[in-house]
Tab-separated table of C-alpha atoms in Angstrom:
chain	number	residue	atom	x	y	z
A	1	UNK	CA	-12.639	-10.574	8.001
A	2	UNK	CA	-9.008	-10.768	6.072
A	3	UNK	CA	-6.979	-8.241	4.901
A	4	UNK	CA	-3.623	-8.140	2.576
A	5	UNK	CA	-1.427	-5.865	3.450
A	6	UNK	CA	1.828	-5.924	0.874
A	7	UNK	CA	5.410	-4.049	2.037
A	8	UNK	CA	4.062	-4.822	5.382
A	9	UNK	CA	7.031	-5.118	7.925
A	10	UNK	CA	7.798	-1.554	8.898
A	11	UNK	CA	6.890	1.849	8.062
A	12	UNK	CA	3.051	2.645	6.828
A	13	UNK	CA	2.460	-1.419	5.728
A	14	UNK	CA	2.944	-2.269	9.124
A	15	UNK	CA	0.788	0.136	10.812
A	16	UNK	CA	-1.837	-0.348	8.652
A	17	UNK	CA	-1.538	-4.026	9.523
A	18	UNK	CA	-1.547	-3.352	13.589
A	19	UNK	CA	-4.335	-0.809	12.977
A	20	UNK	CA	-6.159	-3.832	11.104
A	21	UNK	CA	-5.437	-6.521	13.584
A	22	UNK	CA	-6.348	-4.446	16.214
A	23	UNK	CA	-9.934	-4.349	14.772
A	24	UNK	CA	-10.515	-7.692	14.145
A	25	UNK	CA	-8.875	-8.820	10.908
A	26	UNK	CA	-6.644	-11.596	10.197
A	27	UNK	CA	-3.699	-10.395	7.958
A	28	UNK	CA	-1.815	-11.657	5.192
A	29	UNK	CA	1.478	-9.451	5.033
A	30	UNK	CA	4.758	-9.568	2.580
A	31	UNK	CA	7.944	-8.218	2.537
A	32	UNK	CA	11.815	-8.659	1.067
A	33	UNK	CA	13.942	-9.499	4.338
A	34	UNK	CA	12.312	-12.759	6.172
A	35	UNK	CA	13.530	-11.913	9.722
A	36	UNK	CA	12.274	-8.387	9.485
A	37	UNK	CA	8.299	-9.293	8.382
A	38	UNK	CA	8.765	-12.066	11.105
A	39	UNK	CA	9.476	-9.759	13.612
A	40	UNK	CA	6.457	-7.639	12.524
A	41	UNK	CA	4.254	-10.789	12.270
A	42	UNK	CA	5.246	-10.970	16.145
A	43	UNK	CA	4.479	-7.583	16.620
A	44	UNK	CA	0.972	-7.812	14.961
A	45	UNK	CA	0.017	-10.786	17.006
A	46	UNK	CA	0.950	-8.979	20.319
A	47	UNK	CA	-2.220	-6.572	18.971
A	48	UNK	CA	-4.361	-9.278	18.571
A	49	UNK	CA	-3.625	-12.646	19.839
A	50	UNK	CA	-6.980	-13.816	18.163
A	51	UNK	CA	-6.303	-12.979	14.727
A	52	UNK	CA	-4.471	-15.178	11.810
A	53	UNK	CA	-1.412	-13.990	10.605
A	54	UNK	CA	-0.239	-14.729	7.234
A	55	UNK	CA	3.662	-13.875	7.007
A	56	UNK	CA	5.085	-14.571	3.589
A	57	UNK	CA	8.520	-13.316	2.300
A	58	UNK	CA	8.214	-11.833	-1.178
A	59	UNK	CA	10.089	-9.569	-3.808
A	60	UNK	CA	6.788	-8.154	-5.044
A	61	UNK	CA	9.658	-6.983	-8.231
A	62	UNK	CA	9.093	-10.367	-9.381
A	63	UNK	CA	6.162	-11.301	-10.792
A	64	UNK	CA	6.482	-15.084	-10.344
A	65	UNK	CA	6.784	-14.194	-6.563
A	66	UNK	CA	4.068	-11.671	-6.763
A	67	UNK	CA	1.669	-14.739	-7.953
A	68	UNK	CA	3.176	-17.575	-5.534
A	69	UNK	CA	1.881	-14.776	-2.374
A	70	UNK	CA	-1.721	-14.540	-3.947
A	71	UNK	CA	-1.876	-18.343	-4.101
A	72	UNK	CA	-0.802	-18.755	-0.570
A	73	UNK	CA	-3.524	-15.656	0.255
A	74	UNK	CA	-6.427	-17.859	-1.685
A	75	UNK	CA	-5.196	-21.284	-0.479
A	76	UNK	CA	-5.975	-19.389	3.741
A	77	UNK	CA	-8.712	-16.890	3.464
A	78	UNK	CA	-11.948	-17.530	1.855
A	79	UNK	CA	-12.238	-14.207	0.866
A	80	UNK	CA	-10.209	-10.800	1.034
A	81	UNK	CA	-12.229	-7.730	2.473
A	82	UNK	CA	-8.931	-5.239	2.507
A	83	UNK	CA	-6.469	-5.183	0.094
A	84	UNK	CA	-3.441	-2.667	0.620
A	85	UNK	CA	-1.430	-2.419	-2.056
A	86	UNK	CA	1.700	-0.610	-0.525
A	87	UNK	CA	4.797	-1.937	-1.685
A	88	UNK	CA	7.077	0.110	-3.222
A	89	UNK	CA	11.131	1.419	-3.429
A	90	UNK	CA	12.204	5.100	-2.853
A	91	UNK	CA	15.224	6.165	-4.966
A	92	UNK	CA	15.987	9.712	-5.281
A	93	UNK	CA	18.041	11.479	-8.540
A	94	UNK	CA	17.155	13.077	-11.459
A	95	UNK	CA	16.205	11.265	-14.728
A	96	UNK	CA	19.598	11.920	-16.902
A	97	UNK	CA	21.463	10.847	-13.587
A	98	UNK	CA	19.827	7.739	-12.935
A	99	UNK	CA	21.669	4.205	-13.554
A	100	UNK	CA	20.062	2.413	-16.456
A	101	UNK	CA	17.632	-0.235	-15.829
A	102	UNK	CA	16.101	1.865	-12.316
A	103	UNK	CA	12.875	3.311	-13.859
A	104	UNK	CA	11.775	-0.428	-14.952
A	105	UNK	CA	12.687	-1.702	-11.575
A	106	UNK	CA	10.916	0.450	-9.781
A	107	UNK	CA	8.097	0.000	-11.821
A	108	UNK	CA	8.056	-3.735	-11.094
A	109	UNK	CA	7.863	-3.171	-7.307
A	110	UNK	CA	5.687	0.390	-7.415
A	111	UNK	CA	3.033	-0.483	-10.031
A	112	UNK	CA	3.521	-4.033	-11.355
A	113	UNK	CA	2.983	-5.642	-8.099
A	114	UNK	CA	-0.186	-4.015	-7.336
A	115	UNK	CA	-0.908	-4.790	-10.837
A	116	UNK	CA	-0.794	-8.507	-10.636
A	117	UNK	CA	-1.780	-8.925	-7.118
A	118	UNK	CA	-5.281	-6.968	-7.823
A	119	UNK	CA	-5.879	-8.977	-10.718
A	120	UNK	CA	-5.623	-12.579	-8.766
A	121	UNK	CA	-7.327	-11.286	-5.967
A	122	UNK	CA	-10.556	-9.318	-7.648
A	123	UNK	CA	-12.161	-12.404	-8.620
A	124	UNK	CA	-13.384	-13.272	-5.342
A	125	UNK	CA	-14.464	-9.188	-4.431
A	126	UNK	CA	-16.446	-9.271	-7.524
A	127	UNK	CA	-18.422	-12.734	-6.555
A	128	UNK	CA	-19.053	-11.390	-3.605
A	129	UNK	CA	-20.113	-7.765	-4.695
A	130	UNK	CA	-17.666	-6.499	-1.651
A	131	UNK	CA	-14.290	-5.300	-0.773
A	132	UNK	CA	-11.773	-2.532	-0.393
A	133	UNK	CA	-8.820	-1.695	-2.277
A	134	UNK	CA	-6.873	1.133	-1.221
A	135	UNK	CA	-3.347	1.894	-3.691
A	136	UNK	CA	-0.709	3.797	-1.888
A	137	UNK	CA	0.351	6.528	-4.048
A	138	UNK	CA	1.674	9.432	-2.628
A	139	UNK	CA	2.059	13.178	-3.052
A	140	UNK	CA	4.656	12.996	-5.908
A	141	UNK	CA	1.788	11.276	-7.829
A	142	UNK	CA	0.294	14.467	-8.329
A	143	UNK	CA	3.212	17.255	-8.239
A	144	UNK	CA	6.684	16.868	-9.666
A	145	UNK	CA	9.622	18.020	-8.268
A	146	UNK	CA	13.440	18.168	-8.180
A	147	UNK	CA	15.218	14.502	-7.833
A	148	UNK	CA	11.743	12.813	-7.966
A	149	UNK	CA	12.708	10.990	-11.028
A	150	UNK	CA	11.564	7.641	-11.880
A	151	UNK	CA	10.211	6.975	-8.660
A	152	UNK	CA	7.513	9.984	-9.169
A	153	UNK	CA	7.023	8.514	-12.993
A	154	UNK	CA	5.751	5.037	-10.973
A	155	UNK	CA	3.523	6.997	-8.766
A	156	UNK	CA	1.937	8.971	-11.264
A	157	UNK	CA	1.515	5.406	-12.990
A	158	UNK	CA	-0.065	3.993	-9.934
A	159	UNK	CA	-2.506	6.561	-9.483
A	160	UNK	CA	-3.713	6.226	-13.037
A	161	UNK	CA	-4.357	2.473	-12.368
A	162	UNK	CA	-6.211	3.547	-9.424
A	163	UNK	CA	-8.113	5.491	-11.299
A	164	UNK	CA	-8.854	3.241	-13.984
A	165	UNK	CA	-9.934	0.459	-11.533
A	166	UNK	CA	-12.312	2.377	-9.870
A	167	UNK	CA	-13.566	3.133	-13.111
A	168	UNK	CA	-14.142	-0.914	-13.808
A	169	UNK	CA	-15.079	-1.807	-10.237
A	170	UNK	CA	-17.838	0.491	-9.568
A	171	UNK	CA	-20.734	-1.857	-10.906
A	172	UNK	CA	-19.331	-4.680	-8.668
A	173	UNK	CA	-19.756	-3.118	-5.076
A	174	UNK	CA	-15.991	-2.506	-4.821
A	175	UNK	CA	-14.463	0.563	-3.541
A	176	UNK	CA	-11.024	1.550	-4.247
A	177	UNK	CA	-9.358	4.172	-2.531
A	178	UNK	CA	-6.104	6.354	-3.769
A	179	UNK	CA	-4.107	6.736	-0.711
A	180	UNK	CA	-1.230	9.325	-1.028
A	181	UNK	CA	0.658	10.656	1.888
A	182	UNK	CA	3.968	13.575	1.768
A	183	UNK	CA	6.091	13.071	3.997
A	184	UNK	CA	5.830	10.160	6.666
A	185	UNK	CA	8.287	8.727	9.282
A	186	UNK	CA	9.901	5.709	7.449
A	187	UNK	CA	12.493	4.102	6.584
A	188	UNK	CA	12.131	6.176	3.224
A	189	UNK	CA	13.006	8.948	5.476
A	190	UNK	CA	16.316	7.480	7.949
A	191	UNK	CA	19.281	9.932	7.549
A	192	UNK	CA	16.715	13.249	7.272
A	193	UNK	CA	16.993	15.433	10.283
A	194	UNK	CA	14.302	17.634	11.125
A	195	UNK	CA	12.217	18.137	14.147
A	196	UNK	CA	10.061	15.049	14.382
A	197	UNK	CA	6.630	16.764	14.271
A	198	UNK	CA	8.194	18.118	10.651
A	199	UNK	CA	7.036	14.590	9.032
A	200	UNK	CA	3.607	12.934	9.508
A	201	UNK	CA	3.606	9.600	11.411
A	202	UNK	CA	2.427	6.130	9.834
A	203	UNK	CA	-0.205	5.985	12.014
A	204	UNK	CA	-2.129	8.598	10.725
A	205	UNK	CA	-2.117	6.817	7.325
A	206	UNK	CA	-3.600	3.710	9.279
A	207	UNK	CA	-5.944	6.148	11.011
A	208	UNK	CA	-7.778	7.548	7.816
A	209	UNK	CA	-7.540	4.265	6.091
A	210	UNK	CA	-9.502	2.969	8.635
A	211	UNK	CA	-11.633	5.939	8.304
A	212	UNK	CA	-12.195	5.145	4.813
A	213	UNK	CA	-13.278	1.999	5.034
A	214	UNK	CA	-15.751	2.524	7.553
A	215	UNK	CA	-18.110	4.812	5.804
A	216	UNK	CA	-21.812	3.630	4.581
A	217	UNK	CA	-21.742	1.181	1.715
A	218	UNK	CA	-22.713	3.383	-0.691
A	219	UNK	CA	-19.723	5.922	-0.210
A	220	UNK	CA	-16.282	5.403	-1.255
A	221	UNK	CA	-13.692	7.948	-0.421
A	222	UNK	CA	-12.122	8.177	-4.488
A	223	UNK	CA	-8.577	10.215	-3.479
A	224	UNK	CA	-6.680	11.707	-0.102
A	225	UNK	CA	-4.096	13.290	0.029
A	226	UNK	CA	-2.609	13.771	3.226
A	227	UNK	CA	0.359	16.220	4.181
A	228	UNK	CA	2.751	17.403	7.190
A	229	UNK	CA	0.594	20.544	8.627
A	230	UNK	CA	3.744	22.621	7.497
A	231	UNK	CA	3.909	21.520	3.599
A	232	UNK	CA	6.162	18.931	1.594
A	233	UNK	CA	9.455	19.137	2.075
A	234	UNK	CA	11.419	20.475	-0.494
């Protein structure tokens, strides 16, 4: 079993990974800074001595780069049974505030990636009539709010390809999942003070994706979304 796991060395990425590992999949994981996804790639393997893991650094902002990681992924695993598509850049502001250019960066590394990466990596789900692709959206895909900016415009984006793909995919056997947690403890997050059980933790993500993909094969689990018991912070 392999799964491909993108934005992968810390955070939700790389508990979904460990969670993965830990049950028997070899993982194929990405990220921008090389000695940060090797350290992960360490981390992983301490899980699961067993499994393979696939450690490639990648700006998934650049298509070219985006394409060279799903040729490594096909050139290792015969096929992919996960596919995690939860890359993405957090930049708070308002939209008249914003420096030119952000919106279509963000775009490239929020929506694009998963984009491309889906599209070189479907052909083998559909031969197969089986996989799993679960899009990481998040709360502000569904509810706008003050500073969410272009980074909410790219989740709202990614939950309408979501949408449409599981739309396309259903008479192929392949289930696709919209993933969208408020609130986790990441990165995202550093600098935020609050009491830590204020914010969920990126386990839990790992815990109901896991949860999701172990149903019967004839359920799919379309949408979650998953808050802090207290509410989004505002």
């Amino acid at each position: 079993m392999n799964a491909v796991i993108t934005g992968a060395s810390k955070g939700i990425g790389k508990a979904i990974a460990e969670k993965l590992a830990s049950e028997g999949f070899n993982v194929a994981i990405c990220a921008r800074n090389a000695d940060t996804l090797e350290k992960a790639a360490a981390d992983i393997r301490l899980v699961n001595p067993a499994i393979q893991v696939l450690a490639i650094p990648s700006d998934m902002g650049k298509k070219e780069e985006v394409l060279a990681f799903a040729d490594r992924i096909k050139s290792t695993f015969t096929t992919v049974d996960i596919l995690v598509n939860n890359a993405g850049l957090f930049v708070p502001g308002s939209l008249h505030e914003q420096e030119d250019g952000l919106l279509e960066s963000l775009m490239a590394t929020n929506v694009y990636s998963a984009y491309h990466l889906t599209r070189q990596l479907l052909g083998g789900m559909k031969a197969n009539r089986k996989g799993h692709i679960f899009n990481m959206c998040s709360t502000a895909s569904y509810t706008s709010y003050p500073n969410g900016g272009a980074y909410s415009i790219t989740k709202f984006a990614l939950l309408g390809f979501s949408k449409n793909l599981r739309e396309e995919l259903k008479a192929h056997n392949v289930k696709v999942t919209s993933l969208s947690p408020g609130p986790t403890l990441t990165a995202s997050w550093e600098g935020f003070e609050a009491p830590p059980r204020r914010m969920m933790e990126p386990e839990d993500v790992a815990k109901l994706l896991w949860g999701a993909y172990t149903l019967s094969e004839q359920a799919v689990v379309e949408e979650v979304i998953m808050r802090p018991i207290l509410g989004d912070i505002s």
